[in-house]
Structures are given as C-alpha cells and as structure tokens.
C-alpha cells in the first residue's frame, strides 16, 4: 500500500459520528481529564526513588524499574489496543481501562514489599495503555483536519505535561508523608473520573468483529521486554557478573521484535494483523514517529536524572525538588494550546526545528552541571527544556496522524503510543545504566560518593544531548502534510435513539 491510497476492499473505514459541538467537547474533555490522571502516574515514582531505595533496600537500577516497568507494560499492551478498540464500544474500553488503573493503584498503596509494588505498577500501566490510543483515535475521528492543531495543542497537556508534572506532584506529597500517599491521593480522583465518564461518554463508531493473532501477542511482549531489559543492563556496575550478558538479551529482543514485524507484514496479505503496519508506508507518519521516539528518549532520560541530581548531589529535599520542577511542567502546559494554534497557521517545520534545537542545547548544558551548580540555573534550564519540547510534541502528533486514512487511526495511534513508551523506557534505562556505570568507575578512581554520582549524571545528560542532536536532524525532514480526503459521515443514533445531523462539528 503506497502513501495516500485508499483502504483495501475488506477494510471498513472508521466513520466520524456527527455529534453536536457541545457533545464532542464533552467527550474529549472526559477522555483528556481521565488520561491526564492515569498518565500522571507514569513518572510519579521518579521523586520517590531515593526513599524507596532506603526503605526496600534496593539499588537505583532496581528502583528505576518502577518507572521503566510502567512504560514497558504500556509498550507491550498498546499494540493490542489497535485490535481491541475496533471490537468494543468506547464506553467499554473506558470502563476497563479505569478499572485496571484503580485496581493497580489500590494494590500499590497497600504493597508490603517491592515485588508487590512492581506488580501493582504493571496493572496500573495496563489500564493506562488503553487510554492514550482511545483518546487519540476519538480525536482523529471527531475533529475535522483544519482544527486538529488547536485541539491537539490542548491534548499536549496529557501527552507531555502529565509525565512532566509527575516528579513535581510526588515531591509535594512525599514531603507530607509516606510514599503511599502517591497512590492514596490518586484513588478518589480516578474513581470520580471513572464514574463520571461511564455516565456521560457516548460510543464513537460501531464495534467490528476481528480475529486476533495470538502468536503476535507473546512476540510483542517478550520482544519489547527483552529489548528494554537488555538496554537497562548495558553499562551497569554488575553487568560483567550477569548470568546472561545484557548484550545477548538486547540482541534477542531485537530479533523477536523483528519477528513480530515480519508476522504483521505476513498477516496483512492474508488476514488481520494485530498491528497494521501499513500506517508506516505514509512517509509523514514515519518521520514524525522517528522524531517522537528520539524526543521521548531524551525527555524521559532527563526526567529520571533530575530528581536524583537535585536530591543526592545538590542536597535538596523532595519538596524543594518538586517545587523546582513545577514551573517546567506548567510552561509545557501553557504553551501547548498556543503551539497548536500556531501549527494551524504556520505548519510543522517552523515550530519543530527550533523546538528540537532548543531541547538539544538544554540537555548539553545540563551535562556541565555539578555539585556547585545553582538550583536557579537548573530551574531555568528545565523551563527552557520544557518549552522546546512543547514546540515539538504538538506538531509531531498532529502532522503524523493527520496523513492516515480513518481506518488506520486506531493502528496509527497504537503504533505511536507503543513506540513512545518503548523509546521512553529505553531512554530511562540507558541513562540510568550509563550513570551507574560511570559513577562506579569514578569511585574506583578515588572520587567520593557525591562526586562520583555527579560524574555519572553528567554522562547521562551527555547521552541525552546526543539523542537530542539526532532529533534535530530528523526534525529537518518534518513537513506539514495535506489533509487526506475524509469519507462521508454516517447518521448514527444518539443514546436517546434520535438521529443526529450530518454536519461535522468543530469542538470548542
């Protein structure tokens, strides 16, 4: 299938239901707020790592898996959502996602040991994995092309600001009491959103029966799992003593992911793939996907290093760390809607290239920080880094998905969300491994503990700067694509049985 071709005869395009503008706004608002709550937990454990290391007597690499496992689980589950969202109603998908998230959150709050806490994070992530593709698919179905930049700018609050605010929120809560507050505070909010959403959501589109290829599921799970697990071991202090070399595990992951891709390509010719990779034949989507992966690797690596640096090297408390990181998250949130409006007027390249360049510059400057660096300088760099990312994410998501035909929206959203999490997990694992390895080398050379850790963190930021430089090169390839032709809308029935208008709305 070449770029711009229509769906194959056996594929039924997703039709946009003609809801009233107020109804569209209500549906998107419910999904945005719910997704914000669940995505906030992706990075909420970052600030708690030093305390969890002491309480559970685990290493920094082990504690880091509370964030890595969350992202990895999302990467494993999200490929299935392309198939899942076509088989169930919107309200069913929403209900299952929130139920899983609440169950994992409750288990985490009561976890008596580190393995239980880790398992709870996996359950949390399983619910979160459904929400992102559900939100993106619904947006692409309901919002007309000329208005997607503005609406996607608002959704930037979910995609990037929620993970950015995670460390800040955790810093405040940790100052108030136990790390269990990180979960206890979320339960009533998520519960209220689940009840409100189930009562007010409407179903978008009609479920379609589609078989699932069960061979693809373990290939995705084991392949992505081995890939990230192997990356997390590269450069670690005890890598040489590992029963299986991390290089071998990483290679096995690459092979299994390759088999997963081969399986999907084979199924596209004869059956229904778990993940329809024909979305990758659209050049604009593939370039946007590459830039998103590099950006998330750099961003999540920085987010995992900053709290460790501020607390263990600079000596700040968890509350001070949280307060220092809040302005950056707010900057990204406030800029998101404005960048969306600029995208509708200026297109993607004029926003993405400067944003990627600013991001790479900030990461490079972070690599020169040390024990005597002023926290105010760290604050300024973090705000500038967040601003750069705001100018990248909204245009990338909007331009990437806009080129796809409607029947590929669920699969495009699943590919984007899955690789986003794999990239974030790989970035986190990579910088933690480099930090640990370089810190151990510095200790062996006679450096004190704090100085050695500062050295390792600088190396971690240096890796992030290198990834940011690659992102700048990919950003130069970004173009603003023409909108694909939209199919005629159907006349679905509202919940009260009445027929709605055919006019496509522009949500407010």
Short mmCIF file of C-alpha atoms in Angstrom, two decimals:
data_model
loop_
_atom_site.label_atom_id
_atom_site.label_comp_id
_atom_site.label_asym_id
_atom_site.label_seq_id
_atom_site.Cartn_x
_atom_site.Cartn_y
_atom_site.Cartn_z
CA UNK A 1 0.00 0.00 0.00
CA UNK A 2 1.53 3.31 -1.07
CA UNK A 3 1.13 6.65 0.61
CA UNK A 4 -2.27 8.18 0.03
CA UNK A 5 -4.00 5.04 -1.26
CA UNK A 6 -7.49 4.11 -0.11
CA UNK A 7 -8.15 1.19 2.23
CA UNK A 8 -8.32 -2.32 0.89
CA UNK A 9 -11.80 -3.59 -0.05
CA UNK A 10 -12.12 -5.77 3.07
CA UNK A 11 -11.34 -2.84 5.40
CA UNK A 12 -14.18 -0.70 6.69
CA UNK A 13 -13.23 2.92 7.25
CA UNK A 14 -13.99 4.49 10.58
CA UNK A 15 -16.82 6.96 10.10
CA UNK A 16 -16.99 10.12 12.13
CA UNK A 17 -20.26 10.34 14.02
CA UNK A 18 -21.99 13.70 13.59
CA UNK A 19 -22.37 14.74 17.20
CA UNK A 20 -23.21 18.27 18.24
CA UNK A 21 -20.23 20.55 19.03
CA UNK A 22 -21.14 20.53 22.73
CA UNK A 23 -21.26 16.73 22.77
CA UNK A 24 -17.89 16.46 21.02
CA UNK A 25 -16.35 18.83 23.55
CA UNK A 26 -17.82 16.83 26.44
CA UNK A 27 -16.49 13.51 25.09
CA UNK A 28 -12.98 14.88 24.52
CA UNK A 29 -12.94 16.61 27.90
CA UNK A 30 -13.81 13.39 29.74
CA UNK A 31 -11.11 11.45 27.91
CA UNK A 32 -8.49 14.19 28.32
CA UNK A 33 -9.03 14.56 32.07
CA UNK A 34 -9.06 10.80 32.65
CA UNK A 35 -5.94 10.28 30.55
CA UNK A 36 -4.21 13.10 32.43
CA UNK A 37 -4.87 11.35 35.74
CA UNK A 38 -3.57 7.96 34.58
CA UNK A 39 -0.53 9.33 32.71
CA UNK A 40 0.50 11.40 35.71
CA UNK A 41 1.42 8.10 37.36
CA UNK A 42 3.93 7.25 34.63
CA UNK A 43 6.59 9.41 36.30
CA UNK A 44 5.12 9.95 39.77
CA UNK A 45 7.57 7.43 41.28
CA UNK A 46 10.67 9.26 39.99
CA UNK A 47 11.00 11.56 43.00
CA UNK A 48 10.41 8.68 45.41
CA UNK A 49 13.35 6.59 44.16
CA UNK A 50 15.86 7.67 46.86
CA UNK A 51 13.33 6.96 49.63
CA UNK A 52 12.29 3.61 48.13
CA UNK A 53 15.94 2.60 47.79
CA UNK A 54 16.35 3.07 51.55
CA UNK A 55 13.00 1.57 52.63
CA UNK A 56 13.12 -1.56 50.45
CA UNK A 57 16.93 -1.80 50.37
CA UNK A 58 17.15 -1.93 46.59
CA UNK A 59 19.62 -0.36 44.15
CA UNK A 60 18.92 2.69 42.00
CA UNK A 61 18.69 0.45 38.94
CA UNK A 62 16.08 -1.77 40.64
CA UNK A 63 14.04 1.18 41.91
CA UNK A 64 14.16 2.72 38.45
CA UNK A 65 12.18 -0.25 37.18
CA UNK A 66 9.09 1.21 38.91
CA UNK A 67 9.07 3.73 36.06
CA UNK A 68 10.62 1.51 33.40
CA UNK A 69 8.17 -1.37 34.02
CA UNK A 70 5.25 1.05 33.76
CA UNK A 71 6.41 2.31 30.37
CA UNK A 72 7.38 -1.16 29.18
CA UNK A 73 3.96 -2.59 30.10
CA UNK A 74 2.30 0.17 28.11
CA UNK A 75 4.55 -0.66 25.16
CA UNK A 76 3.50 -4.32 25.36
CA UNK A 77 -0.22 -3.70 25.82
CA UNK A 78 -0.72 -0.80 23.41
CA UNK A 79 -0.14 -2.91 20.23
CA UNK A 80 -3.22 -4.94 21.19
CA UNK A 81 -5.35 -1.80 21.52
CA UNK A 82 -5.47 -1.28 17.75
CA UNK A 83 -7.41 -4.56 17.56
CA UNK A 84 -9.22 -4.10 20.88
CA UNK A 85 -10.66 -0.65 20.14
CA UNK A 86 -12.23 -1.94 16.94
CA UNK A 87 -14.04 -4.75 18.77
CA UNK A 88 -15.56 -2.93 21.77
CA UNK A 89 -17.54 0.23 22.36
CA UNK A 90 -15.95 3.44 23.61
CA UNK A 91 -17.66 3.13 26.99
CA UNK A 92 -16.49 -0.47 27.43
CA UNK A 93 -12.88 0.42 26.62
CA UNK A 94 -13.01 3.36 29.02
CA UNK A 95 -14.54 1.29 31.82
CA UNK A 96 -11.94 -1.49 31.51
CA UNK A 97 -9.04 0.99 31.42
CA UNK A 98 -10.16 2.82 34.55
CA UNK A 99 -10.96 -0.42 36.42
CA UNK A 100 -7.45 -1.78 35.80
CA UNK A 101 -5.86 1.50 36.76
CA UNK A 102 -7.83 1.74 40.02
CA UNK A 103 -7.04 -1.88 40.93
CA UNK A 104 -3.31 -1.32 40.38
CA UNK A 105 -3.35 1.93 42.33
CA UNK A 106 -5.09 0.33 45.32
CA UNK A 107 -2.63 -2.58 45.32
CA UNK A 108 0.34 -0.19 45.14
CA UNK A 109 -0.95 1.82 48.11
CA UNK A 110 -1.07 -1.36 50.22
CA UNK A 111 2.10 -3.03 48.83
CA UNK A 112 4.08 -4.68 51.69
CA UNK A 113 7.18 -5.43 49.58
CA UNK A 114 8.99 -4.17 46.50
CA UNK A 115 7.89 -7.04 44.16
CA UNK A 116 4.23 -6.34 45.03
CA UNK A 117 4.71 -2.65 44.29
CA UNK A 118 6.31 -3.52 40.97
CA UNK A 119 3.39 -5.84 40.07
CA UNK A 120 0.92 -3.09 41.00
CA UNK A 121 2.67 -0.70 38.62
CA UNK A 122 2.26 -3.25 35.83
CA UNK A 123 -1.52 -3.44 36.50
CA UNK A 124 -1.74 0.36 36.58
CA UNK A 125 0.07 0.58 33.26
CA UNK A 126 -2.25 -1.99 31.65
CA UNK A 127 -5.17 0.37 32.19
CA UNK A 128 -3.22 3.45 31.16
CA UNK A 129 -2.20 1.72 27.92
CA UNK A 130 -5.81 1.68 26.71
CA UNK A 131 -6.49 5.35 27.44
CA UNK A 132 -3.94 7.00 25.13
CA UNK A 133 -4.97 5.21 21.89
CA UNK A 134 -8.63 5.65 22.87
CA UNK A 135 -8.14 9.41 23.23
CA UNK A 136 -6.13 9.80 20.01
CA UNK A 137 -8.47 7.65 17.92
CA UNK A 138 -11.53 9.53 19.20
CA UNK A 139 -9.93 12.89 18.48
CA UNK A 140 -8.93 11.96 14.92
CA UNK A 141 -12.44 10.61 14.30
CA UNK A 142 -14.38 13.59 15.66
CA UNK A 143 -12.23 16.65 14.89
CA UNK A 144 -12.01 17.99 11.30
CA UNK A 145 -8.48 18.36 9.84
CA UNK A 146 -8.43 22.17 9.83
CA UNK A 147 -8.92 22.31 13.61
CA UNK A 148 -6.73 19.43 14.78
CA UNK A 149 -3.72 21.57 15.61
CA UNK A 150 -5.64 23.61 18.16
CA UNK A 151 -7.33 20.59 19.74
CA UNK A 152 -4.09 18.58 19.74
CA UNK A 153 -2.43 21.51 21.47
CA UNK A 154 -4.83 21.07 24.36
CA UNK A 155 -4.15 17.34 24.40
CA UNK A 156 -0.46 18.13 24.78
CA UNK A 157 -1.42 18.69 28.41
CA UNK A 158 -1.98 14.93 28.60
CA UNK A 159 0.77 13.61 26.39
CA UNK A 160 3.65 15.61 27.83
CA UNK A 161 2.59 17.71 30.80
CA UNK A 162 1.21 14.85 32.91
CA UNK A 163 4.55 12.94 32.86
CA UNK A 164 6.36 16.26 33.36
CA UNK A 165 4.34 17.11 36.46
CA UNK A 166 4.71 13.62 37.96
CA UNK A 167 8.01 14.34 39.75
CA UNK A 168 6.70 17.70 41.00
CA UNK A 169 3.48 16.25 42.41
CA UNK A 170 5.37 13.39 44.04
CA UNK A 171 7.82 15.83 45.64
CA UNK A 172 4.99 17.69 47.37
CA UNK A 173 3.22 14.52 48.50
CA UNK A 174 6.42 12.93 49.80
CA UNK A 175 7.00 15.98 51.96
CA UNK A 176 3.55 15.48 53.52
CA UNK A 177 4.03 11.83 54.45
CA UNK A 178 4.71 8.29 53.23
CA UNK A 179 5.31 7.34 49.61
CA UNK A 180 1.96 5.55 49.81
CA UNK A 181 0.31 8.97 49.53
CA UNK A 182 1.37 8.95 45.87
CA UNK A 183 -1.34 6.34 45.32
CA UNK A 184 -3.83 7.14 48.05
CA UNK A 185 -4.22 10.68 46.72
CA UNK A 186 -4.97 9.39 43.21
CA UNK A 187 -7.66 6.81 44.10
CA UNK A 188 -10.57 9.22 44.82
CA UNK A 189 -9.75 11.38 41.78
CA UNK A 190 -9.52 8.42 39.40
CA UNK A 191 -12.64 6.87 40.93
CA UNK A 192 -14.65 10.05 40.40
CA UNK A 193 -13.47 10.29 36.78
CA UNK A 194 -14.38 6.65 36.16
CA UNK A 195 -17.93 7.11 37.47
CA UNK A 196 -18.46 10.43 35.67
CA UNK A 197 -17.03 9.09 32.42
CA UNK A 198 -19.17 5.94 32.37
CA UNK A 199 -22.27 8.05 32.89
CA UNK A 200 -21.54 10.69 30.26
CA UNK A 201 -19.46 9.09 27.49
CA UNK A 202 -21.11 8.24 24.18
CA UNK A 203 -19.99 5.42 21.89
CA UNK A 204 -17.95 6.52 18.86
CA UNK A 205 -18.36 4.27 15.83
CA UNK A 206 -19.55 0.69 15.66
CA UNK A 207 -17.59 -2.33 17.01
CA UNK A 208 -16.32 -4.67 14.30
CA UNK A 209 -15.61 -8.35 14.75
CA UNK A 210 -11.95 -9.08 14.02
CA UNK A 211 -9.85 -12.15 14.89
CA UNK A 212 -6.71 -11.76 16.99
CA UNK A 213 -3.42 -13.42 16.14
CA UNK A 214 -2.32 -14.92 19.44
CA UNK A 215 1.18 -15.60 18.15
CA UNK A 216 1.75 -11.86 17.76
CA UNK A 217 0.92 -11.12 21.41
CA UNK A 218 3.83 -13.06 23.02
CA UNK A 219 6.19 -11.94 20.26
CA UNK A 220 5.44 -8.30 21.13
CA UNK A 221 5.55 -8.87 24.88
CA UNK A 222 8.76 -10.90 25.03
CA UNK A 223 10.47 -8.93 22.25
CA UNK A 224 9.93 -5.48 23.69
CA UNK A 225 10.54 -6.78 27.20
CA UNK A 226 13.88 -8.34 26.30
CA UNK A 227 14.92 -5.24 24.38
CA UNK A 228 14.38 -2.83 27.26
CA UNK A 229 15.67 -5.27 29.90
CA UNK A 230 18.85 -5.73 27.90
CA UNK A 231 19.31 -1.98 27.46
CA UNK A 232 18.91 -1.48 31.20
CA UNK A 233 21.84 -3.82 31.84
CA UNK A 234 24.25 -2.15 29.43
CA UNK A 235 26.81 -0.13 31.38
CA UNK A 236 25.51 -1.29 34.77
CA UNK A 237 28.02 -1.84 37.55
CA UNK A 238 27.45 -5.61 37.75
CA UNK A 239 26.96 -6.23 34.02
CA UNK A 240 30.03 -8.46 33.85
CA UNK A 241 28.64 -10.75 36.58
CA UNK A 242 25.18 -11.11 34.98
CA UNK A 243 24.22 -14.77 34.21
CA UNK A 244 23.24 -13.72 30.69
CA UNK A 245 25.16 -10.82 29.13
CA UNK A 246 22.90 -7.78 28.58
CA UNK A 247 24.21 -7.55 25.02
CA UNK A 248 22.76 -11.03 24.32
CA UNK A 249 19.38 -10.09 25.86
CA UNK A 250 19.26 -6.88 23.81
CA UNK A 251 20.06 -8.81 20.63
CA UNK A 252 17.35 -11.37 21.43
CA UNK A 253 14.87 -8.52 21.89
CA UNK A 254 15.79 -7.04 18.53
CA UNK A 255 15.33 -10.44 16.85
CA UNK A 256 11.94 -11.04 18.48
CA UNK A 257 10.68 -7.55 17.60
CA UNK A 258 11.83 -8.25 14.05
CA UNK A 259 9.82 -11.49 14.06
CA UNK A 260 6.79 -9.54 15.33
CA UNK A 261 7.12 -7.10 12.44
CA UNK A 262 7.52 -9.97 9.95
CA UNK A 263 4.41 -11.64 11.37
CA UNK A 264 2.35 -8.45 10.96
CA UNK A 265 3.50 -8.00 7.37
CA UNK A 266 2.56 -11.60 6.57
CA UNK A 267 -0.89 -11.20 8.16
CA UNK A 268 -1.54 -8.03 6.16
CA UNK A 269 -1.52 -10.14 2.98
CA UNK A 270 -3.88 -12.87 4.16
CA UNK A 271 -5.65 -11.96 7.39
CA UNK A 272 -6.00 -9.26 10.03
CA UNK A 273 -2.74 -8.18 11.73
CA UNK A 274 -2.62 -7.37 15.41
CA UNK A 275 -0.97 -4.08 14.44
CA UNK A 276 -1.49 -2.82 10.88
CA UNK A 277 1.94 -1.60 9.85
CA UNK A 278 0.66 -0.13 6.59
CA UNK A 279 0.50 3.11 8.54
CA UNK A 280 4.31 3.17 8.24
CA UNK A 281 4.07 3.39 4.44
CA UNK A 282 2.95 7.00 4.89
CA UNK A 283 6.21 8.96 4.91
CA UNK A 284 4.94 11.85 7.02
CA UNK A 285 3.80 9.42 9.71
CA UNK A 286 7.10 7.52 9.73
CA UNK A 287 9.23 10.67 10.03
CA UNK A 288 7.02 12.02 12.83
CA UNK A 289 7.29 8.66 14.56
CA UNK A 290 11.09 8.74 14.42
CA UNK A 291 11.24 12.25 15.86
CA UNK A 292 8.78 11.35 18.62
CA UNK A 293 10.87 8.33 19.65
CA UNK A 294 14.09 10.32 19.87
CA UNK A 295 12.38 13.16 21.75
CA UNK A 296 10.85 10.86 24.34
CA UNK A 297 14.14 9.03 24.86
CA UNK A 298 15.85 12.33 25.64
CA UNK A 299 12.98 13.74 27.70
CA UNK A 300 12.40 10.73 29.96
CA UNK A 301 16.12 10.32 30.47
CA UNK A 302 16.30 13.90 31.72
CA UNK A 303 13.24 13.46 33.94
CA UNK A 304 14.75 10.42 35.66
CA UNK A 305 18.12 12.12 36.22
CA UNK A 306 16.94 15.50 37.51
CA UNK A 307 15.40 14.37 40.86
CA UNK A 308 18.41 12.17 41.62
CA UNK A 309 20.76 15.06 40.83
CA UNK A 310 18.82 17.64 42.84
CA UNK A 311 18.42 15.44 45.94
CA UNK A 312 21.59 13.35 46.04
CA UNK A 313 24.08 15.87 44.61
CA UNK A 314 22.60 19.30 45.39
CA UNK A 315 21.09 18.21 48.73
CA UNK A 316 17.54 19.47 48.08
CA UNK A 317 14.57 17.91 49.85
CA UNK A 318 11.82 16.10 47.94
CA UNK A 319 9.53 19.12 48.45
CA UNK A 320 12.14 21.55 47.13
CA UNK A 321 12.75 19.28 44.16
CA UNK A 322 9.05 19.08 43.39
CA UNK A 323 8.59 22.86 43.62
CA UNK A 324 11.61 23.45 41.41
CA UNK A 325 10.25 21.16 38.67
CA UNK A 326 6.70 22.58 38.65
CA UNK A 327 7.47 25.68 36.50
CA UNK A 328 8.75 23.49 33.68
CA UNK A 329 5.60 21.39 33.64
CA UNK A 330 3.42 24.49 33.71
CA UNK A 331 5.42 26.02 30.87
CA UNK A 332 4.79 22.99 28.69
CA UNK A 333 1.11 23.04 29.60
CA UNK A 334 0.60 26.74 28.90
CA UNK A 335 2.47 26.60 25.61
CA UNK A 336 0.64 23.51 24.31
CA UNK A 337 -2.60 25.23 23.19
CA UNK A 338 -0.67 28.20 21.76
CA UNK A 339 1.63 25.91 19.78
CA UNK A 340 -1.46 24.11 18.47
CA UNK A 341 -2.88 27.39 17.16
CA UNK A 342 0.48 28.26 15.58
CA UNK A 343 0.55 24.86 13.89
CA UNK A 344 -2.79 25.57 12.18
CA UNK A 345 -1.30 28.84 10.87
CA UNK A 346 2.40 28.12 10.26
CA UNK A 347 2.65 24.35 9.82
CA UNK A 348 5.07 21.93 11.46
CA UNK A 349 8.66 22.74 10.30
CA UNK A 350 8.76 26.32 11.65
CA UNK A 351 7.88 25.01 15.11
CA UNK A 352 9.58 21.61 15.29
CA UNK A 353 13.11 22.55 14.17
CA UNK A 354 13.61 25.41 16.70
CA UNK A 355 11.98 23.30 19.42
CA UNK A 356 14.27 20.33 18.81
CA UNK A 357 17.34 22.59 18.68
CA UNK A 358 16.43 24.26 22.00
CA UNK A 359 15.89 20.84 23.59
CA UNK A 360 19.30 19.54 22.47
CA UNK A 361 21.01 22.72 23.69
CA UNK A 362 19.45 22.48 27.16
CA UNK A 363 20.44 18.82 27.52
CA UNK A 364 24.01 19.69 26.51
CA UNK A 365 24.12 22.45 29.15
CA UNK A 366 22.81 20.02 31.78
CA UNK A 367 25.86 17.86 31.04
CA UNK A 368 28.05 20.61 32.55
CA UNK A 369 26.22 20.82 35.89
CA UNK A 370 27.93 19.74 39.10
CA UNK A 371 27.90 19.95 42.87
CA UNK A 372 28.23 23.75 42.90
CA UNK A 373 25.62 24.49 40.21
CA UNK A 374 22.92 26.89 41.38
CA UNK A 375 19.40 25.40 41.60
CA UNK A 376 18.16 28.57 39.90
CA UNK A 377 20.22 27.71 36.83
CA UNK A 378 18.73 24.20 36.89
CA UNK A 379 15.26 25.78 37.09
CA UNK A 380 15.95 28.00 34.07
CA UNK A 381 17.31 25.10 32.01
CA UNK A 382 14.33 22.91 32.92
CA UNK A 383 11.87 25.62 31.86
CA UNK A 384 13.71 26.10 28.56
CA UNK A 385 13.81 22.32 28.00
CA UNK A 386 10.06 22.09 28.60
CA UNK A 387 9.41 24.96 26.18
CA UNK A 388 11.46 23.24 23.49
CA UNK A 389 9.52 20.01 23.94
CA UNK A 390 6.20 21.89 23.71
CA UNK A 391 7.19 23.09 20.24
CA UNK A 392 7.98 19.50 19.20
CA UNK A 393 5.18 17.31 20.55
CA UNK A 394 2.02 19.04 19.28
CA UNK A 395 3.18 19.39 15.63
CA UNK A 396 4.64 15.87 15.63
CA UNK A 397 1.48 14.15 16.84
CA UNK A 398 -0.81 16.26 14.66
CA UNK A 399 1.14 16.04 11.41
CA UNK A 400 1.88 12.34 11.89
CA UNK A 401 -1.66 11.10 12.43
CA UNK A 402 -3.35 13.54 10.03
CA UNK A 403 -1.97 11.81 6.92
CA UNK A 404 -3.54 8.45 7.77
CA UNK A 405 -6.90 7.35 6.36
CA UNK A 406 -9.61 6.91 9.01
CA UNK A 407 -9.48 3.10 9.07
CA UNK A 408 -5.83 3.31 10.21
CA UNK A 409 -6.43 5.76 13.07
CA UNK A 410 -6.60 3.03 15.78
CA UNK A 411 -3.48 1.30 14.43
CA UNK A 412 -1.58 4.56 13.91
CA UNK A 413 -2.42 5.63 17.46
CA UNK A 414 -1.33 2.22 18.77
CA UNK A 415 1.98 2.32 16.87
CA UNK A 416 2.65 5.87 18.06
CA UNK A 417 1.75 5.11 21.67
CA UNK A 418 3.62 1.81 21.78
CA UNK A 419 6.88 3.12 20.36
CA UNK A 420 6.58 6.24 22.51
CA UNK A 421 6.69 4.04 25.60
CA UNK A 422 9.45 1.82 24.24
CA UNK A 423 11.53 4.91 23.49
CA UNK A 424 10.85 6.39 26.92
CA UNK A 425 11.70 3.11 28.65
CA UNK A 426 14.86 2.70 26.58
CA UNK A 427 15.91 6.28 27.30
CA UNK A 428 15.34 5.83 31.03
CA UNK A 429 17.17 2.50 31.13
CA UNK A 430 20.03 3.84 29.04
CA UNK A 431 20.79 6.94 31.13
CA UNK A 432 20.44 5.06 34.44
CA UNK A 433 22.83 2.39 33.19
CA UNK A 434 25.34 4.96 31.97
CA UNK A 435 25.02 6.94 35.21
CA UNK A 436 25.55 3.85 37.37
CA UNK A 437 28.47 2.60 35.29
CA UNK A 438 30.31 5.93 35.17
CA UNK A 439 29.69 6.59 38.87
CA UNK A 440 31.19 3.17 39.72
CA UNK A 441 34.23 3.94 37.58
CA UNK A 442 34.67 7.30 39.32
CA UNK A 443 34.53 5.62 42.75
CA UNK A 444 37.16 3.11 41.64
CA UNK A 445 39.35 6.03 40.58
CA UNK A 446 39.12 7.55 44.09
CA UNK A 447 36.21 10.01 43.85
CA UNK A 448 33.88 10.45 46.83
CA UNK A 449 30.29 9.16 46.58
CA UNK A 450 28.68 12.51 45.76
CA UNK A 451 31.32 13.49 43.25
CA UNK A 452 31.12 10.09 41.56
CA UNK A 453 27.33 10.36 41.28
CA UNK A 454 27.63 13.86 39.82
CA UNK A 455 30.05 12.48 37.22
CA UNK A 456 27.64 9.69 36.31
CA UNK A 457 24.73 12.13 35.99
CA UNK A 458 26.74 14.40 33.70
CA UNK A 459 27.43 11.41 31.45
CA UNK A 460 23.72 10.59 31.48
CA UNK A 461 22.82 14.11 30.35
CA UNK A 462 25.54 13.87 27.72
CA UNK A 463 23.84 10.80 26.28
CA UNK A 464 20.56 12.73 26.27
CA UNK A 465 22.23 15.61 24.41
CA UNK A 466 23.48 13.19 21.76
CA UNK A 467 19.97 11.82 21.29
CA UNK A 468 18.68 15.40 21.11
CA UNK A 469 21.17 16.19 18.32
CA UNK A 470 19.82 13.24 16.31
CA UNK A 471 16.30 14.57 16.90
CA UNK A 472 17.32 17.91 15.32
CA UNK A 473 18.44 16.10 12.16
CA UNK A 474 15.15 14.22 11.92
CA UNK A 475 13.20 17.43 12.61
CA UNK A 476 14.64 18.88 9.40
CA UNK A 477 12.66 16.21 7.49
CA UNK A 478 9.29 17.14 9.03
CA UNK A 479 6.72 18.59 6.62
CA UNK A 480 3.14 19.79 7.04
CA UNK A 481 1.14 17.18 5.14
CA UNK A 482 -2.02 17.88 3.16
CA UNK A 483 -5.16 16.58 4.85
CA UNK A 484 -6.38 13.22 3.46
CA UNK A 485 -9.86 13.11 1.92
CA UNK A 486 -12.43 12.37 4.62
CA UNK A 487 -15.24 9.88 3.96
CA UNK A 488 -18.84 10.96 4.20
CA UNK A 489 -20.23 10.75 7.71
CA UNK A 490 -22.96 8.35 8.66
CA UNK A 491 -26.10 9.07 10.66
CA UNK A 492 -25.56 7.27 13.96
CA UNK A 493 -28.19 7.24 16.60
CA UNK A 494 -27.67 9.06 19.85
CA UNK A 495 -28.22 7.29 23.14
CA UNK A 496 -31.84 8.50 23.19
CA UNK A 497 -32.47 6.92 19.81
CA UNK A 498 -32.66 10.14 17.78
CA UNK A 499 -30.72 10.62 14.57
CA UNK A 500 -28.01 13.27 14.63
CA UNK A 501 -27.06 15.79 11.97
CA UNK A 502 -24.50 15.02 9.23
CA UNK A 503 -22.57 18.23 9.74
CA UNK A 504 -19.08 17.62 11.12
CA UNK A 505 -18.61 19.75 14.20
CA UNK A 506 -15.73 21.92 15.26
CA UNK A 507 -15.30 21.37 19.00
CA UNK A 508 -14.77 24.31 21.26
#
